[in-house]
CSV table of C-alpha atoms and ligand atoms in Angstrom, one decimal:
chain,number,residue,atom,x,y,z
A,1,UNK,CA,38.2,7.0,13.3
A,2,UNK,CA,35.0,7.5,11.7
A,3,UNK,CA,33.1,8.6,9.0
A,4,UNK,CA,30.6,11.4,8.0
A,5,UNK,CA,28.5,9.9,5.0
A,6,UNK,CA,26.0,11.8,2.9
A,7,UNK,CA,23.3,10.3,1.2
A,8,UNK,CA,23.3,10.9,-3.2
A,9,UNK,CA,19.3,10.4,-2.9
A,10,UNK,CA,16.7,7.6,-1.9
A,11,UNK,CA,14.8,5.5,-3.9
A,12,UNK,CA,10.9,5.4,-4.1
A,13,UNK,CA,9.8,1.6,-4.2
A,14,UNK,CA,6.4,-0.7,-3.7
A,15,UNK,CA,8.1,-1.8,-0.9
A,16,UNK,CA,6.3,-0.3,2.4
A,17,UNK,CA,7.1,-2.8,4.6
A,18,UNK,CA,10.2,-5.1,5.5
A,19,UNK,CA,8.0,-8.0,5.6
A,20,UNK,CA,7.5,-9.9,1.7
A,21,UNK,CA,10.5,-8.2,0.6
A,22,UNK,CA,12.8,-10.8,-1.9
A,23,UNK,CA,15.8,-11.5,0.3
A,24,UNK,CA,18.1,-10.8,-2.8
A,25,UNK,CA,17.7,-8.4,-5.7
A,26,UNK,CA,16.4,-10.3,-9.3
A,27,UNK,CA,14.4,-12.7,-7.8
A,28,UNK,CA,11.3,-10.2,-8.2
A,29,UNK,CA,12.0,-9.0,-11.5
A,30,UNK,CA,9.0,-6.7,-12.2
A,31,UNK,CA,9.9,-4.6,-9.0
A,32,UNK,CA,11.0,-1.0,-10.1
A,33,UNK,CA,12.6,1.7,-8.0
A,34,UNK,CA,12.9,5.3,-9.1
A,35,UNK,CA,15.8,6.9,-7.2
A,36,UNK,CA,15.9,10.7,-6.9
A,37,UNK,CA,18.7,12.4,-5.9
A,38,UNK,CA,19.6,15.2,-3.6
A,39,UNK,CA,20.1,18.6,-4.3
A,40,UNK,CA,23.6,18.5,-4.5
A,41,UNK,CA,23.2,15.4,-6.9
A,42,UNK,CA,20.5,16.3,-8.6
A,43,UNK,CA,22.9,16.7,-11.9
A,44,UNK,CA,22.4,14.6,-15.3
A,45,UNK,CA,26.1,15.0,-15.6
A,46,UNK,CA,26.4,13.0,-12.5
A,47,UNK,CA,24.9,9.8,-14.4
A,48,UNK,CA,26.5,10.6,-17.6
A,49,UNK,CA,27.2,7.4,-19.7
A,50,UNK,CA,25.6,5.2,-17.5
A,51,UNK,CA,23.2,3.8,-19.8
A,52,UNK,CA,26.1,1.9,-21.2
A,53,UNK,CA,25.8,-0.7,-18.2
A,54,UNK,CA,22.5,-2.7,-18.1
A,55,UNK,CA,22.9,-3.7,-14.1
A,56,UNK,CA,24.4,-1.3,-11.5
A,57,UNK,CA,25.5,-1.8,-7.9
A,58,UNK,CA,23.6,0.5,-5.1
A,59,UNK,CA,25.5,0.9,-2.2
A,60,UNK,CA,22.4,1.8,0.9
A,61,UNK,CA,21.6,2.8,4.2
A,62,UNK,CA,19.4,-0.3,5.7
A,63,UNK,CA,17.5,2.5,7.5
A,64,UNK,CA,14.4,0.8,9.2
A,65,UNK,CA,16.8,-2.0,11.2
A,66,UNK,CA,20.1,0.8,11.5
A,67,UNK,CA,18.9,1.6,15.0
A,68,UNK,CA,18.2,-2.5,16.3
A,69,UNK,CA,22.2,-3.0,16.8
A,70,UNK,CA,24.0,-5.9,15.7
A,71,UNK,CA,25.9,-9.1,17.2
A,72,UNK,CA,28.8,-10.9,16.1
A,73,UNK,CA,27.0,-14.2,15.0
A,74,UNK,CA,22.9,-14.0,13.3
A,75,UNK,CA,20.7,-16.7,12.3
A,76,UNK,CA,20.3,-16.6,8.1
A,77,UNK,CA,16.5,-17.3,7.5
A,78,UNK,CA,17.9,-19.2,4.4
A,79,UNK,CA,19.3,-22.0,7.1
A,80,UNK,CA,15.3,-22.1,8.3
A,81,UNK,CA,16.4,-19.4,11.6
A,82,UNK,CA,18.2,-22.3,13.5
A,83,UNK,CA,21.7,-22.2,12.8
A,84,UNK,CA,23.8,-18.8,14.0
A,85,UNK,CA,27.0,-18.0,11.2
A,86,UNK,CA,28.8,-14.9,11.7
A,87,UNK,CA,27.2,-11.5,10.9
A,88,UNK,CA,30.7,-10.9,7.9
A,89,UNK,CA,29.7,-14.7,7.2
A,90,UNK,CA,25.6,-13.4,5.6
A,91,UNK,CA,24.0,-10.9,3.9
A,92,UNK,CA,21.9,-9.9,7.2
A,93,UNK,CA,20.6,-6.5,7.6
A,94,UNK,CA,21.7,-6.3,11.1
A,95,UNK,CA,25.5,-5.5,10.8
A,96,UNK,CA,27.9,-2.9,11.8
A,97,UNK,CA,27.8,0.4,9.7
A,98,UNK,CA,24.3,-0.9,8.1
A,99,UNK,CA,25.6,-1.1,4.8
A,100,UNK,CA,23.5,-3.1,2.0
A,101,UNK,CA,24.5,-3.7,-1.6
A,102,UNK,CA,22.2,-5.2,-4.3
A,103,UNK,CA,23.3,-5.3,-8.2
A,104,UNK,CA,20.0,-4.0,-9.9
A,105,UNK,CA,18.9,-3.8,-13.8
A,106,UNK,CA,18.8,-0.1,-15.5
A,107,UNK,CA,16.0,0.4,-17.2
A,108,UNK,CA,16.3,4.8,-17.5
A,109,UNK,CA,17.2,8.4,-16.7
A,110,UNK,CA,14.8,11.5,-16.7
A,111,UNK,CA,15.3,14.5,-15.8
A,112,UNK,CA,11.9,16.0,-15.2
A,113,UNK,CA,10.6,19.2,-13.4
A,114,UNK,CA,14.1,19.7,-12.3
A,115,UNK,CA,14.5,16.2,-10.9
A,116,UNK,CA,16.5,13.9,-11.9
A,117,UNK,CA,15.7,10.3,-11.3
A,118,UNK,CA,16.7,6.6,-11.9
A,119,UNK,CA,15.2,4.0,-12.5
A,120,UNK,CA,16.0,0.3,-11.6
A,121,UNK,CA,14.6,-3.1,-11.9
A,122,UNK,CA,14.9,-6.0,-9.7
A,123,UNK,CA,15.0,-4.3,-6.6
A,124,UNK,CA,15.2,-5.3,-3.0
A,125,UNK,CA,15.0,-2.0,-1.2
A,126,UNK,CA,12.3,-0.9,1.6
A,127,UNK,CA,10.9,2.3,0.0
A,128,UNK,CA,12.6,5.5,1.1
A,129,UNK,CA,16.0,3.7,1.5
A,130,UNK,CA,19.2,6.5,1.6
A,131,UNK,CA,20.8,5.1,-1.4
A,132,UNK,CA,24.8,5.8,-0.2
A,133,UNK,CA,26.4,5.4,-3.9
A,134,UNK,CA,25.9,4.1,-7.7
A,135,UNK,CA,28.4,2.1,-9.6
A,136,UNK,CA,28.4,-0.3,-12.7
A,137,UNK,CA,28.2,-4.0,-12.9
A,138,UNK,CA,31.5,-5.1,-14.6
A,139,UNK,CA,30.8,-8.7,-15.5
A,140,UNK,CA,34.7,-9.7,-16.0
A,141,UNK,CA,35.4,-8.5,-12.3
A,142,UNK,CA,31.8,-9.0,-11.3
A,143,UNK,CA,31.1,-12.4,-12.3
A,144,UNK,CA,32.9,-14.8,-11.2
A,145,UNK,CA,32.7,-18.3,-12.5
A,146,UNK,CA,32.8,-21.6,-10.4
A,147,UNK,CA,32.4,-19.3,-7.2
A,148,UNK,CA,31.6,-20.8,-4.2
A,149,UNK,CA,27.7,-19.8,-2.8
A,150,UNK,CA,27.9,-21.2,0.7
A,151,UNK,CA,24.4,-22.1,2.2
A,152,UNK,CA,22.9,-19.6,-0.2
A,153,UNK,CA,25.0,-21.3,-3.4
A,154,UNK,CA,21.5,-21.6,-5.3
A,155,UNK,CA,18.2,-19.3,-5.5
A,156,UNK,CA,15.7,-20.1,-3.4
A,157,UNK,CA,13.1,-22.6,-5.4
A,158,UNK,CA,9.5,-21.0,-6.1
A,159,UNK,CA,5.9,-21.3,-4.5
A,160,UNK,CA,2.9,-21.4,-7.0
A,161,UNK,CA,0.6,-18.4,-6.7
A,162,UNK,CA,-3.2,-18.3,-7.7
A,163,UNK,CA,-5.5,-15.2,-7.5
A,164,UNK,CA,-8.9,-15.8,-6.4
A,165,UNK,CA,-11.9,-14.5,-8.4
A,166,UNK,CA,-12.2,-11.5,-6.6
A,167,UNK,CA,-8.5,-10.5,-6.3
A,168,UNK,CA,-8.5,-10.9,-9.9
A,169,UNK,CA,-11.5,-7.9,-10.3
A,170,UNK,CA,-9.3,-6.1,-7.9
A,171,UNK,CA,-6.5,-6.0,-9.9
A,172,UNK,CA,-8.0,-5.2,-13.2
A,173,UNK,CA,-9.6,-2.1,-11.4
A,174,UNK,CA,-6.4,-0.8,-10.9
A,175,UNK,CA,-4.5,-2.0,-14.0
A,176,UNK,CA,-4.2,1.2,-15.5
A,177,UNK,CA,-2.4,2.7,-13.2
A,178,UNK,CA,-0.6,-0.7,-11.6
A,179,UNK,CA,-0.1,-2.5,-15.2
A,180,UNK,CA,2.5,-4.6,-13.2
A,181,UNK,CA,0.6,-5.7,-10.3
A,182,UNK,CA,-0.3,-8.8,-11.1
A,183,UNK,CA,2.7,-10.2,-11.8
A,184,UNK,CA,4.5,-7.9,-9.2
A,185,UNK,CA,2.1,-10.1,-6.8
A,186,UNK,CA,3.1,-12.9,-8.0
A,187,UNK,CA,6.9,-12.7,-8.2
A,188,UNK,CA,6.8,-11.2,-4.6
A,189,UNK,CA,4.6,-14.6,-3.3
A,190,UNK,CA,6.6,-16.7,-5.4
A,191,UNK,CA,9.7,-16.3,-2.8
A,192,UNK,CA,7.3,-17.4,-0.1
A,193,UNK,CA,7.6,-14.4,2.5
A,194,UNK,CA,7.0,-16.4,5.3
A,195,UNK,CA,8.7,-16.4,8.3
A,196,UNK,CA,11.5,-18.9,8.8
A,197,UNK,CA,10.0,-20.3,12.2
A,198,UNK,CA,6.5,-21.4,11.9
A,199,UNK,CA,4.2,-23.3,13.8
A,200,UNK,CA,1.2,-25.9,13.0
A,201,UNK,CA,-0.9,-23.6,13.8
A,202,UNK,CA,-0.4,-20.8,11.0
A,203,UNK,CA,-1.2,-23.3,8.2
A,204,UNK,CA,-5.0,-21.7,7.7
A,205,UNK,CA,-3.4,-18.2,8.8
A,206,UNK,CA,-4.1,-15.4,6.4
A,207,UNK,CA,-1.1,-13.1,5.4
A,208,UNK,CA,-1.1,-9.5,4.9
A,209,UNK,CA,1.5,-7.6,3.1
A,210,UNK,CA,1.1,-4.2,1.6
A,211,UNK,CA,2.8,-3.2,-2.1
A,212,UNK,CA,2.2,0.3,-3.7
A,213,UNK,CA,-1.0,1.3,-1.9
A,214,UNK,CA,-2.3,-1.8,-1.0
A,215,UNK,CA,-3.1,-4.4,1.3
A,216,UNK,CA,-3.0,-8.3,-0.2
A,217,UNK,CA,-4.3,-11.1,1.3
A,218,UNK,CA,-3.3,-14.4,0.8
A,219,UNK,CA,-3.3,-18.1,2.6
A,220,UNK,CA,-1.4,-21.1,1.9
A,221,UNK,CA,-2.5,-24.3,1.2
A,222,UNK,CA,-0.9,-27.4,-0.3
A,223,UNK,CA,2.1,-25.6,-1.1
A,224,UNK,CA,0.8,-22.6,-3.3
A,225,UNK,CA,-0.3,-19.3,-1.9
A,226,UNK,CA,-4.0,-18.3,-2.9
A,227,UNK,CA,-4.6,-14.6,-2.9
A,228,UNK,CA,-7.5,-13.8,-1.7
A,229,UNK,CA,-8.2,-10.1,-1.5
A,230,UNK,CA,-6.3,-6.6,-2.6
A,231,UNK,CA,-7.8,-3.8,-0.8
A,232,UNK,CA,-6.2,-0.1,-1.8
A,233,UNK,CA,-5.2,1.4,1.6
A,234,UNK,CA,-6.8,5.2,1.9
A,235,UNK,CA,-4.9,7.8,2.3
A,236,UNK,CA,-5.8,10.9,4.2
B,1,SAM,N1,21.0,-7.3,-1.3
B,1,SAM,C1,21.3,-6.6,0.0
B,1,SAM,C2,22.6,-7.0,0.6
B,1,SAM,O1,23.0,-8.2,0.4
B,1,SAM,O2,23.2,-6.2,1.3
B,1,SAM,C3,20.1,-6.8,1.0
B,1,SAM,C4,20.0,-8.2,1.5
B,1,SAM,S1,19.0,-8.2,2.9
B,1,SAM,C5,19.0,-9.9,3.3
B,1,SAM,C6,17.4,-8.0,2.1
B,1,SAM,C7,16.4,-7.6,3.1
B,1,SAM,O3,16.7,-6.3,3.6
B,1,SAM,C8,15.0,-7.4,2.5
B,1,SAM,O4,14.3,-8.7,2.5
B,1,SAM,C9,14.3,-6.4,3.4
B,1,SAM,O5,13.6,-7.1,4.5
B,1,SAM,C10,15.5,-5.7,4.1
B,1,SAM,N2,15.6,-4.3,3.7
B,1,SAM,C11,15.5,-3.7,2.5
B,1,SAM,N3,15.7,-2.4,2.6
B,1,SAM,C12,15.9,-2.1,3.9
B,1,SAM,C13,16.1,-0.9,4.7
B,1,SAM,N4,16.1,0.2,4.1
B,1,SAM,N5,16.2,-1.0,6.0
B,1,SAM,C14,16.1,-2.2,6.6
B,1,SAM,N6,16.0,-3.4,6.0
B,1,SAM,C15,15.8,-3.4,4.7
């Protein structure tokens, strides 16, 4: 058996890169993601009455890793990349069918120059995902009390983040247009992107990361990340 699926639309996010991604959605809360929809979907009455709900589930295509396979057991990044639990047993994006779901705030609709979009809060979506459906959040199914979390049963705790001198000029250069940039920065380095494996070595290392249309710099020391430099990326 199988099945022919059709994207409803993909969602534009500041996202450009897997790497400094939150592993979950709501743990960057500033991030916002504007889906558009197909032709085919590309219909108000389609979202009719769904600014009842304030979160929504988004059923996606994890596009980028789709194509890397998977295997029956993976090593959660939460458990430090050591220990291997079954792929049905995480969240990992490397699983059969590719499928990712992440419960999202709704913050609007607009239906301008003939397109109509979404937008979301709280995202944790590469930009340019296939978004594969929309539902509500019903919080008497949805939440369930005294459930059971497993190795992820609590959010991941939260790095301190300080902007240098000069990132802080950088940013107010573009705070017109990128109002949000600052704290988008500093939600995103909150969750410490690192890698789960790490070495001596890469405790002076400087990490790059790119959100929107640009490059940031940071480097870690005594447990807070220092950003040192947001350069806007040129586009041809
Ligand atoms: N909340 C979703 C879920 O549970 O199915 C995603 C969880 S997954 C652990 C989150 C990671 O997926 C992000 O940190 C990012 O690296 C990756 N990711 C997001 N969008 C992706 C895409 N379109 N293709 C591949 N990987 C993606």
């Amino acid at each position: 058996m199988s099945l022919d699926i059709k994207p409803i639309g993909l969602i534009r996010t500041p996202y450009k890169q897997k790497f400094a991604i939150p592993r979950q959605p709501g743990l960057v809360k500033s991030a916002v993601g504007t889906i558009l929809f197909t032709s085919e979907f590309n219909d108000p009455n389609y979202l009719r009455g769904i600014e009842q709900f304030s979160h929504l589930w988004l059923l996606f295509h994890f596009h980028q890793t789709a194509d890397k396979g998977h295997s029956p057991l993976v090593r959660p990044p939460r458990l430090g990349g050591n220990e291997k639990l079954g792929v049905f047993a995480t969240r990992s994006t490397f699983r059969p069918n590719s499928i990712g779901m992440s419960v999202v705030e709704f913050d609007s609709v607009q239906f301008k120059n003939k397109q109509l979009n979404l937008q979301v809060r709280g995202i944790d979506l590469l930009d340019n995902t296939p978004i594969l459906d929309i539902k509500p959040y019903i919080p008497y199914a949805d939440n369930i009390e005294n459930a059971q979390g497993g190795f992820a049963n609590q959010a991941p705790s939260c790095m301190q983040v300080k902007f240098s001198l000069d990132a802080t000029q950088q940013i107010n250069a573009y705070v017109k247009q990128y109002p949000q940039l600052e704290i988008l920065i500093s939600q995103v380095l909150q969750q410490d992107p690192r890698p789960a494996y790490r070495n001596k070595q890469e405790l002076e290392k400087v990490y790059g990361m790119t959100l929107y249309e640009f490059n940031i710099q940071w480097q870690v020391s005594e447990n807070c990340n220092h950003v040192l430099n947001i350069e806007k990326i040129d586009t041809p």
